[in-house]
Tab-separated table of C-alpha atoms in Angstrom:
chain	number	residue	atom	x	y	z
A	126	ASP	CA	106.293	145.548	134.058
A	127	ALA	CA	107.092	141.984	135.079
A	128	LYS	CA	105.359	140.440	138.049
A	129	THR	CA	107.253	139.281	141.118
A	130	THR	CA	106.709	136.546	143.680
A	131	GLN	CA	107.985	136.781	147.255
A	132	PRO	CA	107.387	134.697	150.377
A	133	PRO	CA	104.801	136.432	152.580
A	134	SER	CA	106.916	136.314	155.718
A	135	MET	CA	110.344	135.453	157.080
A	136	ASP	CA	112.092	135.499	160.420
A	137	CYS	CA	115.719	136.346	161.077
A	138	ALA	CA	117.812	136.396	164.234
A	139	GLU	CA	119.362	139.713	165.151
A	140	GLY	CA	122.950	139.970	163.932
A	141	ARG	CA	122.523	137.269	161.325
A	142	ALA	CA	122.202	137.795	157.592
A	143	ALA	CA	118.696	138.107	156.196
A	144	ASN	CA	118.290	136.656	152.706
A	145	LEU	CA	115.073	137.686	150.993
A	146	PRO	CA	114.261	135.895	147.710
A	147	CYS	CA	112.263	137.195	144.774
A	148	ASN	CA	111.154	135.433	141.617
A	149	HIS	CA	110.656	137.464	138.443
A	150	SER	CA	110.665	134.851	135.712
A	151	THR	CA	109.009	137.118	133.117
A	152	ILE	CA	111.526	139.955	133.444
A	153	SER	CA	112.555	141.486	130.151
A	154	GLY	CA	115.977	142.649	129.085
A	155	ASN	CA	115.501	146.333	129.855
A	156	GLU	CA	113.870	145.876	133.244
A	157	TYR	CA	115.655	146.466	136.519
A	158	VAL	CA	115.084	144.834	139.890
A	159	TYR	CA	114.350	147.356	142.629
A	160	TRP	CA	113.984	146.735	146.338
A	161	TYR	CA	112.054	148.984	148.704
A	162	ARG	CA	111.028	148.450	152.289
A	163	GLN	CA	108.270	149.877	154.429
A	164	ILE	CA	108.707	150.095	158.156
A	165	HIS	CA	105.323	150.074	159.841
A	166	SER	CA	103.125	152.794	158.245
A	167	GLN	CA	106.127	154.887	157.202
A	168	GLY	CA	106.779	155.869	153.601
A	169	PRO	CA	108.491	153.169	151.549
A	170	GLN	CA	112.265	153.481	151.469
A	171	TYR	CA	114.525	152.720	148.524
A	172	ILE	CA	117.161	150.089	149.278
A	173	ILE	CA	118.955	149.055	146.112
A	174	HIS	CA	118.470	148.193	142.469
A	175	GLY	CA	120.286	146.322	139.725
A	176	LEU	CA	120.087	145.142	136.133
A	177	LYS	CA	122.213	142.010	135.875
A	178	ASN	CA	125.315	142.474	137.973
A	179	ASN	CA	125.400	142.028	141.700
A	180	GLU	CA	125.171	145.306	143.561
A	181	THR	CA	126.134	146.431	147.048
A	182	ASN	CA	125.565	149.639	148.955
A	183	GLU	CA	125.646	150.690	152.579
A	184	MET	CA	122.282	149.098	153.265
A	185	ALA	CA	122.304	145.782	151.442
A	186	SER	CA	123.552	143.536	148.661
A	187	LEU	CA	121.567	142.400	145.662
A	188	ILE	CA	122.358	139.101	143.988
A	189	ILE	CA	120.731	138.526	140.591
A	190	THR	CA	120.906	135.084	138.977
A	191	GLU	CA	122.580	134.783	135.606
A	192	ASP	CA	119.270	134.180	133.817
A	193	ARG	CA	117.821	137.182	135.738
A	194	LYS	CA	114.716	135.202	136.680
A	195	SER	CA	115.290	135.580	140.402
A	196	SER	CA	117.206	137.677	142.885
A	197	THR	CA	118.076	137.807	146.566
A	198	LEU	CA	118.321	140.833	148.798
A	199	ILE	CA	120.861	140.365	151.556
A	200	LEU	CA	120.934	142.373	154.767
A	201	PRO	CA	124.318	141.287	156.113
A	202	HIS	CA	123.755	141.928	159.823
A	203	ALA	CA	120.060	142.344	160.489
A	204	THR	CA	118.988	144.544	163.391
A	205	LEU	CA	115.615	144.964	165.070
A	206	ARG	CA	115.169	148.163	163.054
A	207	ASP	CA	115.228	146.130	159.842
A	208	THR	CA	111.837	144.649	160.723
A	209	ALA	CA	109.680	145.775	157.803
A	210	VAL	CA	107.845	144.706	154.666
A	211	TYR	CA	110.293	144.296	151.792
A	212	TYR	CA	109.084	144.794	148.248
A	213	CYS	CA	110.796	143.480	145.134
A	214	ILE	CA	109.709	145.506	142.098
A	215	VAL	CA	110.661	145.050	138.471
A	216	ARG	CA	110.502	148.061	136.209
A	217	ARG	CA	112.300	149.887	133.436
A	218	ASN	CA	114.838	152.437	134.594
A	219	GLN	CA	113.040	155.288	132.891
A	220	GLY	CA	110.947	156.557	135.708
A	221	GLY	CA	107.326	155.798	136.194
A	222	LYS	CA	105.092	154.362	138.836
A	223	LEU	CA	106.063	151.645	141.277
A	224	ILE	CA	103.789	148.620	141.351
A	225	PHE	CA	103.893	147.134	144.832
A	226	GLY	CA	103.115	143.441	145.096
A	227	GLN	CA	102.585	141.380	148.212
A	228	GLY	CA	106.076	141.855	149.681
A	229	THR	CA	107.850	139.880	152.407
A	230	GLU	CA	107.235	140.769	156.015
A	231	LEU	CA	110.623	140.339	157.690
A	232	SER	CA	110.672	139.986	161.450
A	233	VAL	CA	114.068	140.351	163.094
A	234	LYS	CA	114.043	138.754	166.521
A	235	PRO	CA	116.462	139.196	169.459
B	200	ALA	CA	119.200	166.176	153.642
B	201	ALA	CA	115.809	167.586	152.766
B	202	GLY	CA	113.024	165.068	152.396
B	203	VAL	CA	109.562	165.026	150.905
B	204	ILE	CA	107.131	167.010	153.026
B	205	GLN	CA	103.460	166.160	153.256
B	206	SER	CA	100.744	168.076	154.997
B	207	PRO	CA	98.690	167.580	156.921
B	208	ARG	CA	100.006	164.442	158.590
B	209	HIS	CA	96.592	163.511	159.918
B	210	LEU	CA	93.147	164.482	158.692
B	211	ILE	CA	89.673	163.579	159.873
B	212	LYS	CA	86.706	164.288	157.611
B	213	GLU	CA	83.036	163.416	157.429
B	214	LYS	CA	81.452	161.550	154.526
B	215	ARG	CA	80.751	163.755	151.503
B	216	GLU	CA	83.251	166.374	152.627
B	217	THR	CA	86.295	167.421	150.637
B	218	ALA	CA	89.980	167.158	151.510
B	219	THR	CA	93.166	168.597	150.081
B	220	LEU	CA	96.503	166.901	150.636
B	221	LYS	CA	99.730	168.713	149.890
B	222	CYS	CA	103.132	167.440	148.860
B	223	TYR	CA	106.412	169.336	148.687
B	224	PRO	CA	109.034	167.351	146.774
B	225	ILE	CA	112.738	167.292	147.486
B	226	PRO	CA	114.340	170.451	146.014
B	227	ARG	CA	115.150	170.117	142.298
B	228	HIS	CA	112.994	167.002	141.922
B	229	ASP	CA	110.626	167.481	139.004
B	230	THR	CA	108.393	164.396	139.249
B	231	VAL	CA	105.761	163.718	141.874
B	232	TYR	CA	103.810	160.506	142.479
B	233	TRP	CA	100.771	159.872	144.670
B	234	TYR	CA	100.012	156.492	146.245
B	235	GLN	CA	97.140	155.257	148.402
B	236	GLN	CA	97.554	152.546	151.022
B	237	GLY	CA	94.413	151.156	152.583
B	238	PRO	CA	94.453	149.285	155.908
B	239	GLY	CA	96.411	146.049	155.552
B	240	GLN	CA	97.044	146.671	151.864
B	241	ASP	CA	100.075	147.492	149.740
B	242	PRO	CA	100.579	151.000	148.321
B	243	GLN	CA	98.655	151.563	145.095
B	244	PHE	CA	99.646	154.148	142.515
B	245	LEU	CA	97.146	156.951	141.916
B	246	ILE	CA	98.676	159.583	139.673
B	247	SER	CA	101.953	161.239	138.733
B	248	PHE	CA	103.194	164.529	137.361
B	249	TYR	CA	106.336	165.397	135.446
B	250	GLU	CA	107.240	169.025	134.883
B	251	LYS	CA	103.749	170.115	135.936
B	252	MET	CA	102.001	167.852	133.445
B	253	GLN	CA	100.140	164.656	134.328
B	254	SER	CA	102.400	161.814	133.250
B	255	ASP	CA	100.503	158.702	134.336
B	256	LYS	CA	97.240	157.732	135.934
B	257	GLY	CA	96.363	154.704	137.986
B	258	SER	CA	93.233	153.635	139.839
B	259	ILE	CA	92.288	157.131	140.885
B	260	PRO	CA	88.567	157.762	141.407
B	261	ASP	CA	86.937	160.473	139.333
B	262	ARG	CA	86.167	162.227	142.633
B	263	PHE	CA	89.898	162.831	143.040
B	264	SER	CA	91.954	165.341	141.119
B	265	ALA	CA	95.516	166.513	141.405
B	266	GLN	CA	97.901	169.010	139.970
B	267	GLN	CA	101.505	170.091	140.168
B	268	PHE	CA	102.300	173.755	140.507
B	269	SER	CA	105.094	175.938	139.136
B	270	ASP	CA	107.157	175.415	142.285
B	271	TYR	CA	106.721	171.636	141.766
B	272	HIS	CA	104.614	171.082	144.843
B	273	SER	CA	101.514	169.009	144.263
B	274	GLU	CA	98.029	168.838	145.719
B	275	LEU	CA	95.596	165.937	145.748
B	276	ASN	CA	91.990	167.093	145.946
B	277	MET	CA	89.421	164.599	147.132
B	278	SER	CA	85.698	165.343	146.980
B	279	SER	CA	82.552	163.537	148.112
B	280	LEU	CA	84.640	161.533	150.539
B	281	GLU	CA	83.575	157.961	151.251
B	282	LEU	CA	84.394	155.687	154.161
B	283	GLY	CA	86.571	153.638	151.816
B	284	ASP	CA	88.828	156.620	151.187
B	285	SER	CA	90.246	156.197	154.681
B	286	ALA	CA	93.868	155.358	154.035
B	287	LEU	CA	97.454	156.500	154.132
B	288	TYR	CA	98.313	158.742	151.200
B	289	PHE	CA	101.959	158.886	150.227
B	290	CYS	CA	103.661	161.334	147.958
B	291	ALA	CA	107.004	160.524	146.367
B	292	SER	CA	109.379	162.559	144.265
B	293	SER	CA	112.206	161.652	141.932
B	294	PRO	CA	115.095	163.627	140.490
B	295	PRO	CA	115.336	164.789	136.867
B	296	ARG	CA	116.115	161.897	134.548
B	297	GLY	CA	119.794	161.351	134.069
B	298	GLN	CA	120.655	163.037	137.363
B	299	GLY	CA	121.174	160.288	139.875
B	300	ILE	CA	119.554	157.002	140.651
B	301	GLU	CA	116.123	156.633	139.084
B	302	THR	CA	114.270	156.071	142.303
B	303	GLN	CA	111.484	157.568	144.291
B	304	TYR	CA	111.766	159.171	147.673
B	305	PHE	CA	108.657	158.923	149.774
B	306	GLY	CA	107.191	161.341	152.240
B	307	PRO	CA	105.866	160.344	155.660
B	308	GLY	CA	102.298	160.163	154.403
B	309	THR	CA	98.964	161.720	155.315
B	310	ARG	CA	96.613	159.542	157.307
B	311	LEU	CA	93.040	160.298	156.252
B	312	LEU	CA	90.124	159.060	158.307
B	313	VAL	CA	86.617	159.479	156.915
B	314	LEU	CA	83.828	159.148	159.451
């Protein structure tokens, strides 16, 4: 599975959009980009995933660059409850373990 | 909706003791994963089971063993506990392949403290 690089921390004002970047320059053609988050000491929570098209669900949007070497997770209106560590994970969509990297610690401030 | 259930939620053991952690996957999920998260660290994959057979193995110590039973619940057995085994242990389950998003749903975790 391809490795990912994320900034260690970010701040966001409550109500504003949070844009979390992820670099995955070694991603291969059959690998998906998954995003999970972990709110303090809780089990990680699935957010969204995509292959090459932009995706949106009730939690977030995922923007993947055309060359697929990077992506951005967008939380459109961040709330205090979105404060968490966000993990970008690249893997094939055939099941299998998740490899958690460093992640981005997002702090949403009033 | 039903979630992954883990028991116990908290466990305190002495060094060299044994511990058994249990995981009950979401109904109709056939794959179970175990992860360990040490203090200040990211979750690390330990082992997984698909249809009651071990499907993958990560950095799991030889002192640990696990299995998945006919009702798909799983147990992680830890022997000769060491101080370094103190961690959060998460179980996750995923639905049968081809039936929904290929993702993992995590339980609330078991916090193990070894004294």
